[in-house]
Amino acid sequence: MRLKAAVLAATFLAASTAFASDESVWQALPDVAPAPADNPTTREKIELGRMLYFDPRLSSTGTVSYFSCHNLTEGGDDHRPTSVGVHGQTGGRNAPTVWNAAFLSVQFWDGRAPTLEEQAKGPPVNPIEMGMADLDAVVDRIKRIPGYRPYFEAAFGKGDVITADNIARAIAAYERTLITPNSPFDRYVKGDKSALTEQQVRGMNTFREVGCMSCHQGPMFAGPELPTGTGFFQKFPVVADSPYVAKYGLMEDKGRFEATGDPADEHMWRVPSLRNLLHTAPYMHNGAVKSLPEAVRVMASTQLGVTLTDQQVDDIVAFLESLTSPFPELTLPQLPPTPGDLLGP
């Protein structure tokens, strides 16, 4: 175990030091999220997407919306280990935050959706989450709410424009507005050296020196910037005999393998962002780790094979806190009225 830990630590340290030799390794979050050529962002799409995001009528019971699992009034998640869907069912993974998801090259913990548009099609037809039979049922539900048609026509033109693809395009357009630049870290990187405390700067250096940057790079601290649909995946846990693996059940879910069936993908995961971690407890794919200091210890042990001192943990946590940004002001949408027979008896 000690030899393995030493080798892992040396490998990750070499990688992180190579990254850190150039100051450009520290990157601020852009102020605008990129949009694909086939779904340019418009005010009309954003407004429609905002309505659909908050509308529980996209679920079979009329009780669960995208907002239910990705609460924008705080962390963009739901603070449960795993989310609750229709009929009180619980999923198998922790809900990732929707804040800044527009900057990720793939979506979901296992990267099975290459775009926000594809991700948006998943929750309504997941039997545990929103429980609709299929996307045609979702389209039919929206068509039966007459007040939605003017918004679809404003966003996509006249004709048969209430489609599954356009529902997903509108939601994705709205989600591309859900970004949080201007954290203390961002201001520091842009030249305001008073934006971080002495401890946060020390933690920033410790974060680099112990090897965290081998995975958590780029403006999202989620890996290098890659073309859309090309995910940055890492094995987790690496050190299978770390005591934290059994304690938190970290091997029970096989990660990307569950989506692809490829043995090479066992325990491979999209590297999650480290932004706004103060708002997204509990942590890990299964939501088993409750505190940020404990999450730092778990990652150091399971990924780097090292045991951090209390001072190192405190400093890294202080640095991670500097990645917390002010959230933009939100306005709830006014949804079209519900026909009396929409959900049946």
Short mmCIF file of C-alpha atoms in Angstrom, two decimals:
data_model
loop_
_atom_site.label_atom_id
_atom_site.label_comp_id
_atom_site.label_asym_id
_atom_site.label_seq_id
_atom_site.Cartn_x
_atom_site.Cartn_y
_atom_site.Cartn_z
CA MET A 1 0.00 0.00 0.00
CA ARG A 2 2.77 2.46 0.94
CA LEU A 3 4.75 1.71 -2.24
CA LYS A 4 1.64 2.07 -4.37
CA ALA A 5 0.82 5.36 -2.64
CA ALA A 6 4.34 6.68 -3.24
CA VAL A 7 4.21 5.80 -6.93
CA LEU A 8 0.77 7.35 -7.36
CA ALA A 9 1.75 10.51 -5.51
CA ALA A 10 4.90 10.91 -7.62
CA THR A 11 2.95 10.40 -10.84
CA PHE A 12 0.23 12.89 -9.97
CA LEU A 13 2.72 15.41 -8.60
CA ALA A 14 4.73 15.30 -11.83
CA ALA A 15 1.59 15.86 -13.86
CA SER A 16 0.36 18.73 -11.72
CA THR A 17 3.77 20.40 -11.63
CA ALA A 18 3.92 20.27 -15.43
CA PHE A 19 0.53 21.96 -15.59
CA ALA A 20 1.49 24.58 -12.99
CA SER A 21 4.74 25.62 -14.67
CA ASP A 22 2.62 27.94 -16.79
CA GLU A 23 0.48 30.55 -15.01
CA SER A 24 -2.20 30.05 -17.69
CA VAL A 25 -3.10 26.79 -15.93
CA TRP A 26 -5.30 28.90 -13.66
CA GLN A 27 -8.25 29.92 -15.82
CA ALA A 28 -11.19 32.15 -14.97
CA LEU A 29 -14.69 31.07 -15.94
CA PRO A 30 -15.91 32.86 -19.10
CA ASP A 31 -18.79 35.32 -18.76
CA VAL A 32 -20.82 33.66 -21.54
CA ALA A 33 -21.43 29.98 -22.19
CA PRO A 34 -20.90 28.73 -25.76
CA ALA A 35 -23.91 27.69 -27.84
CA PRO A 36 -23.84 25.16 -30.71
CA ALA A 37 -24.37 26.35 -34.27
CA ASP A 38 -27.62 24.39 -34.57
CA ASN A 39 -29.12 25.95 -31.44
CA PRO A 40 -28.12 29.61 -31.18
CA THR A 41 -29.24 31.25 -27.97
CA THR A 42 -32.13 33.70 -28.31
CA ARG A 43 -34.25 35.59 -25.81
CA GLU A 44 -37.35 33.68 -26.95
CA LYS A 45 -35.73 30.27 -26.47
CA ILE A 46 -34.46 31.26 -23.05
CA GLU A 47 -37.93 32.34 -21.92
CA LEU A 48 -39.55 29.15 -23.22
CA GLY A 49 -36.80 27.01 -21.71
CA ARG A 50 -37.20 28.72 -18.36
CA MET A 51 -40.92 27.85 -18.38
CA LEU A 52 -40.28 24.22 -19.29
CA TYR A 53 -37.50 23.90 -16.70
CA PHE A 54 -39.86 24.87 -13.87
CA ASP A 55 -42.95 23.06 -15.19
CA PRO A 56 -43.85 19.85 -13.25
CA ARG A 57 -46.39 18.95 -15.93
CA LEU A 58 -43.55 17.41 -17.95
CA SER A 59 -43.73 14.52 -15.45
CA SER A 60 -46.28 11.70 -15.41
CA THR A 61 -47.72 12.79 -12.06
CA GLY A 62 -47.50 16.52 -12.64
CA THR A 63 -45.36 16.83 -9.51
CA VAL A 64 -41.70 16.71 -10.60
CA SER A 65 -39.83 19.25 -12.72
CA TYR A 66 -36.21 19.75 -13.70
CA PHE A 67 -36.13 22.29 -10.87
CA SER A 68 -37.14 19.59 -8.38
CA CYS A 69 -33.72 17.93 -8.60
CA HIS A 70 -31.76 21.02 -9.67
CA ASN A 71 -32.85 23.80 -7.34
CA LEU A 72 -31.64 27.13 -8.70
CA THR A 73 -32.40 29.01 -5.51
CA GLU A 74 -29.15 27.59 -4.17
CA GLY A 75 -26.74 24.92 -5.37
CA GLY A 76 -28.42 23.73 -8.56
CA ASP A 77 -28.88 20.29 -6.98
CA ASP A 78 -31.24 18.96 -4.30
CA HIS A 79 -28.96 18.23 -1.30
CA ARG A 80 -30.10 14.63 -1.08
CA PRO A 81 -27.68 11.71 -1.44
CA THR A 82 -29.84 10.64 -4.40
CA SER A 83 -32.83 12.42 -5.88
CA VAL A 84 -36.53 11.74 -5.34
CA GLY A 85 -38.69 11.33 -8.43
CA VAL A 86 -42.28 10.40 -9.18
CA HIS A 87 -44.12 8.25 -6.62
CA GLY A 88 -41.33 8.90 -4.10
CA GLN A 89 -38.80 6.75 -5.96
CA THR A 90 -35.12 7.47 -5.40
CA GLY A 91 -32.39 7.33 -8.02
CA GLY A 92 -28.99 5.72 -7.75
CA ARG A 93 -26.74 8.77 -8.09
CA ASN A 94 -26.31 12.19 -6.57
CA ALA A 95 -27.82 14.99 -8.65
CA PRO A 96 -24.99 17.03 -10.21
CA THR A 97 -25.40 20.78 -10.15
CA VAL A 98 -26.83 22.44 -13.23
CA TRP A 99 -24.87 25.64 -12.55
CA ASN A 100 -22.15 25.96 -15.23
CA ALA A 101 -23.08 22.62 -16.83
CA ALA A 102 -23.01 24.52 -20.12
CA PHE A 103 -19.19 24.49 -19.96
CA LEU A 104 -18.93 20.70 -19.66
CA SER A 105 -18.18 18.74 -22.85
CA VAL A 106 -20.45 15.84 -21.80
CA GLN A 107 -23.33 15.52 -19.34
CA PHE A 108 -24.34 13.14 -16.53
CA TRP A 109 -21.87 11.46 -14.18
CA ASP A 110 -21.15 8.82 -16.83
CA GLY A 111 -21.00 11.24 -19.77
CA ARG A 112 -23.71 9.41 -21.69
CA ALA A 113 -25.19 12.65 -23.09
CA PRO A 114 -22.87 14.59 -25.41
CA THR A 115 -24.81 17.87 -25.17
CA LEU A 116 -27.19 19.79 -22.95
CA GLU A 117 -29.86 19.14 -25.58
CA GLU A 118 -29.46 15.39 -25.26
CA GLN A 119 -29.28 15.61 -21.48
CA ALA A 120 -32.58 17.50 -21.41
CA LYS A 121 -34.35 14.56 -23.07
CA GLY A 122 -33.36 12.15 -20.31
CA PRO A 123 -35.20 13.10 -17.09
CA PRO A 124 -38.80 13.17 -18.45
CA VAL A 125 -38.61 9.59 -19.72
CA ASN A 126 -36.62 8.16 -16.83
CA PRO A 127 -39.10 5.92 -14.95
CA ILE A 128 -37.72 7.00 -11.58
CA GLU A 129 -37.26 10.70 -12.26
CA MET A 130 -40.25 12.14 -14.18
CA GLY A 131 -41.84 8.92 -15.38
CA MET A 132 -43.27 9.79 -18.80
CA ALA A 133 -43.72 6.80 -21.13
CA ASP A 134 -41.63 8.30 -23.93
CA LEU A 135 -40.79 11.61 -25.58
CA ASP A 136 -43.96 11.45 -27.70
CA ALA A 137 -45.94 11.51 -24.45
CA VAL A 138 -44.02 14.59 -23.36
CA VAL A 139 -44.80 16.33 -26.66
CA ASP A 140 -48.46 15.38 -26.41
CA ARG A 141 -48.62 16.76 -22.87
CA ILE A 142 -47.23 20.12 -23.99
CA LYS A 143 -49.51 20.27 -27.02
CA ARG A 144 -52.50 19.82 -24.71
CA ILE A 145 -51.54 23.05 -22.91
CA PRO A 146 -52.69 25.67 -25.49
CA GLY A 147 -50.83 28.51 -23.82
CA TYR A 148 -47.47 27.01 -24.77
CA ARG A 149 -47.95 27.30 -28.55
CA PRO A 150 -47.27 31.08 -28.81
CA TYR A 151 -44.00 30.64 -26.94
CA PHE A 152 -42.86 27.79 -29.22
CA GLU A 153 -43.77 29.82 -32.31
CA ALA A 154 -41.90 32.86 -30.98
CA ALA A 155 -38.83 30.70 -30.41
CA PHE A 156 -38.95 28.43 -33.47
CA GLY A 157 -41.40 29.90 -35.99
CA LYS A 158 -44.80 28.81 -37.25
CA GLY A 159 -45.83 25.24 -38.01
CA ASP A 160 -45.38 21.95 -36.20
CA VAL A 161 -42.77 23.31 -33.80
CA ILE A 162 -43.81 21.61 -30.55
CA THR A 163 -41.37 18.72 -30.85
CA ALA A 164 -39.08 16.78 -28.54
CA ASP A 165 -36.04 18.35 -30.17
CA ASN A 166 -37.36 21.88 -29.68
CA ILE A 167 -38.33 21.19 -26.09
CA ALA A 168 -34.73 20.08 -25.49
CA ARG A 169 -33.30 23.04 -27.44
CA ALA A 170 -35.26 25.53 -25.36
CA ILE A 171 -34.29 23.95 -22.04
CA ALA A 172 -30.64 23.83 -23.13
CA ALA A 173 -30.76 27.49 -24.17
CA TYR A 174 -32.03 28.42 -20.72
CA GLU A 175 -29.43 26.26 -19.00
CA ARG A 176 -26.69 28.08 -20.91
CA THR A 177 -27.64 31.20 -18.94
CA LEU A 178 -27.07 29.39 -15.63
CA ILE A 179 -23.43 30.32 -15.12
CA THR A 180 -21.56 31.77 -12.15
CA PRO A 181 -18.44 33.73 -13.07
CA ASN A 182 -16.76 36.28 -10.82
CA SER A 183 -15.78 34.10 -7.87
CA PRO A 184 -12.89 35.34 -5.69
CA PHE A 185 -10.68 32.88 -7.61
CA ASP A 186 -11.79 34.36 -10.95
CA ARG A 187 -11.03 37.87 -9.76
CA TYR A 188 -7.62 36.73 -8.49
CA VAL A 189 -6.74 35.12 -11.82
CA LYS A 190 -7.80 38.28 -13.64
CA GLY A 191 -5.33 40.34 -11.61
CA ASP A 192 -6.97 41.26 -8.30
CA LYS A 193 -4.43 39.71 -5.95
CA SER A 194 -6.42 40.88 -2.93
CA ALA A 195 -9.35 38.64 -3.90
CA LEU A 196 -7.93 35.60 -2.08
CA THR A 197 -6.84 35.32 1.52
CA GLU A 198 -3.39 34.16 2.49
CA GLN A 199 -4.81 30.76 3.44
CA GLN A 200 -6.65 30.45 0.12
CA VAL A 201 -3.45 31.17 -1.81
CA ARG A 202 -1.66 28.59 0.33
CA GLY A 203 -4.44 26.14 -0.39
CA MET A 204 -4.22 26.93 -4.09
CA ASN A 205 -0.56 25.96 -4.03
CA THR A 206 -1.22 22.85 -1.96
CA PHE A 207 -3.99 21.83 -4.36
CA ARG A 208 -1.43 21.96 -7.15
CA GLU A 209 1.46 20.39 -5.29
CA VAL A 210 -0.31 17.27 -4.00
CA GLY A 211 -1.63 16.43 -7.47
CA CYS A 212 -5.28 17.52 -7.53
CA MET A 213 -4.74 19.34 -10.82
CA SER A 214 -3.97 16.11 -12.65
CA CYS A 215 -7.76 15.75 -12.93
CA HIS A 216 -9.26 19.08 -11.85
CA GLN A 217 -7.94 21.53 -14.42
CA GLY A 218 -9.38 24.26 -16.60
CA PRO A 219 -11.88 27.00 -15.79
CA MET A 220 -14.39 24.43 -14.50
CA PHE A 221 -11.81 22.41 -12.52
CA ALA A 222 -13.31 19.45 -14.36
CA GLY A 223 -10.51 18.63 -16.78
CA PRO A 224 -9.12 20.23 -19.94
CA GLU A 225 -11.45 21.99 -22.34
CA LEU A 226 -12.50 19.43 -24.95
CA PRO A 227 -14.78 19.41 -28.00
CA THR A 228 -18.45 18.85 -27.23
CA GLY A 229 -19.17 15.16 -26.84
CA THR A 230 -15.59 14.31 -25.84
CA GLY A 231 -15.61 13.63 -22.14
CA PHE A 232 -12.72 13.77 -19.69
CA PHE A 233 -13.01 10.56 -17.69
CA GLN A 234 -10.94 9.23 -14.83
CA LYS A 235 -11.03 6.02 -12.84
CA PHE A 236 -12.53 6.32 -9.37
CA PRO A 237 -11.43 5.00 -7.00
CA VAL A 238 -7.83 4.41 -8.10
CA VAL A 239 -6.59 3.08 -4.75
CA ALA A 240 -9.14 0.29 -4.23
CA ASP A 241 -7.79 -0.68 -0.79
CA SER A 242 -8.16 2.82 0.66
CA PRO A 243 -10.26 2.51 3.83
CA TYR A 244 -12.65 5.12 2.44
CA VAL A 245 -13.69 2.83 -0.43
CA ALA A 246 -15.52 0.39 1.82
CA LYS A 247 -16.64 3.09 4.26
CA TYR A 248 -18.53 5.00 1.58
CA GLY A 249 -19.39 2.18 -0.83
CA LEU A 250 -17.40 3.74 -3.67
CA MET A 251 -17.07 0.53 -5.73
CA GLU A 252 -20.76 -0.40 -5.78
CA ASP A 253 -21.58 1.67 -8.87
CA LYS A 254 -19.46 0.84 -11.94
CA GLY A 255 -19.79 4.29 -13.45
CA ARG A 256 -19.59 4.71 -17.20
CA PHE A 257 -19.75 0.93 -17.65
CA GLU A 258 -23.43 1.07 -16.68
CA ALA A 259 -24.07 3.16 -19.82
CA THR A 260 -21.68 1.53 -22.31
CA GLY A 261 -21.29 -2.08 -21.16
CA ASP A 262 -17.60 -1.82 -22.04
CA PRO A 263 -15.37 -3.46 -19.40
CA ALA A 264 -12.79 -0.74 -20.04
CA ASP A 265 -15.31 1.77 -18.65
CA GLU A 266 -15.72 0.09 -15.26
CA HIS A 267 -15.44 2.70 -12.51
CA MET A 268 -14.71 5.47 -15.03
CA TRP A 269 -16.45 8.78 -14.33
CA ARG A 270 -16.68 12.23 -15.86
CA VAL A 271 -14.52 14.43 -13.68
CA PRO A 272 -16.92 16.71 -11.76
CA SER A 273 -16.49 20.44 -11.44
CA LEU A 274 -15.23 21.88 -8.16
CA ARG A 275 -17.07 25.18 -8.48
CA ASN A 276 -19.63 26.17 -5.84
CA LEU A 277 -18.91 23.11 -3.71
CA LEU A 278 -20.10 24.97 -0.62
CA HIS A 279 -23.60 24.72 -2.11
CA THR A 280 -23.60 21.11 -3.35
CA ALA A 281 -23.17 18.79 -0.35
CA PRO A 282 -23.35 15.82 -0.02
CA TYR A 283 -20.50 14.73 -2.27
CA MET A 284 -19.39 11.88 -4.57
CA HIS A 285 -21.51 10.11 -7.17
CA ASN A 286 -23.51 8.38 -4.45
CA GLY A 287 -23.83 11.37 -2.14
CA ALA A 288 -22.24 9.39 0.69
CA VAL A 289 -19.75 12.02 1.90
CA LYS A 290 -21.38 14.81 3.89
CA SER A 291 -18.66 17.41 4.43
CA LEU A 292 -16.16 19.16 2.18
CA PRO A 293 -13.12 18.48 4.43
CA GLU A 294 -14.01 14.79 4.43
CA ALA A 295 -14.40 14.85 0.63
CA VAL A 296 -10.88 16.28 0.34
CA ARG A 297 -9.50 13.51 2.54
CA VAL A 298 -11.37 10.85 0.57
CA MET A 299 -10.07 12.10 -2.78
CA ALA A 300 -6.49 12.37 -1.55
CA SER A 301 -6.59 8.80 -0.26
CA THR A 302 -8.53 7.12 -3.07
CA GLN A 303 -7.02 8.99 -6.02
CA LEU A 304 -3.53 10.02 -4.92
CA GLY A 305 -2.78 7.43 -2.26
CA VAL A 306 -1.77 10.09 0.26
CA THR A 307 -2.92 11.15 3.70
CA LEU A 308 -3.14 14.90 4.06
CA THR A 309 -2.38 16.76 7.27
CA ASP A 310 -5.18 18.71 8.93
CA GLN A 311 -3.48 21.92 7.83
CA GLN A 312 -3.36 20.77 4.21
CA VAL A 313 -7.04 19.85 4.33
CA ASP A 314 -8.00 23.18 5.87
CA ASP A 315 -5.99 25.08 3.27
CA ILE A 316 -7.39 23.16 0.31
CA VAL A 317 -10.94 23.62 1.62
CA ALA A 318 -10.29 27.36 1.97
CA PHE A 319 -9.14 27.43 -1.66
CA LEU A 320 -12.16 25.46 -2.84
CA GLU A 321 -14.38 27.96 -1.02
CA SER A 322 -12.86 30.67 -3.24
CA LEU A 323 -14.51 28.95 -6.24
CA THR A 324 -17.91 29.97 -4.88
CA SER A 325 -19.59 32.65 -7.00
CA PRO A 326 -22.61 34.88 -6.53
CA PHE A 327 -25.63 33.37 -8.25
CA PRO A 328 -27.52 35.50 -10.78
CA GLU A 329 -30.91 36.90 -9.82
CA LEU A 330 -33.73 34.53 -10.74
CA THR A 331 -37.30 35.26 -11.76
CA LEU A 332 -39.93 32.54 -11.64
CA PRO A 333 -41.84 32.08 -14.90
CA GLN A 334 -45.58 32.46 -15.28
CA LEU A 335 -46.71 29.10 -16.70
CA PRO A 336 -49.64 28.65 -19.10
CA PRO A 337 -52.85 27.50 -17.36
CA THR A 338 -53.60 23.79 -16.98
CA PRO A 339 -56.60 22.36 -18.86
CA GLY A 340 -58.91 20.61 -16.39
CA ASP A 341 -58.48 17.16 -17.96
CA LEU A 342 -54.72 17.29 -18.55
CA LEU A 343 -53.65 14.69 -15.99
CA GLY A 344 -56.82 12.61 -15.98
CA PRO A 345 -58.98 11.79 -12.92
#
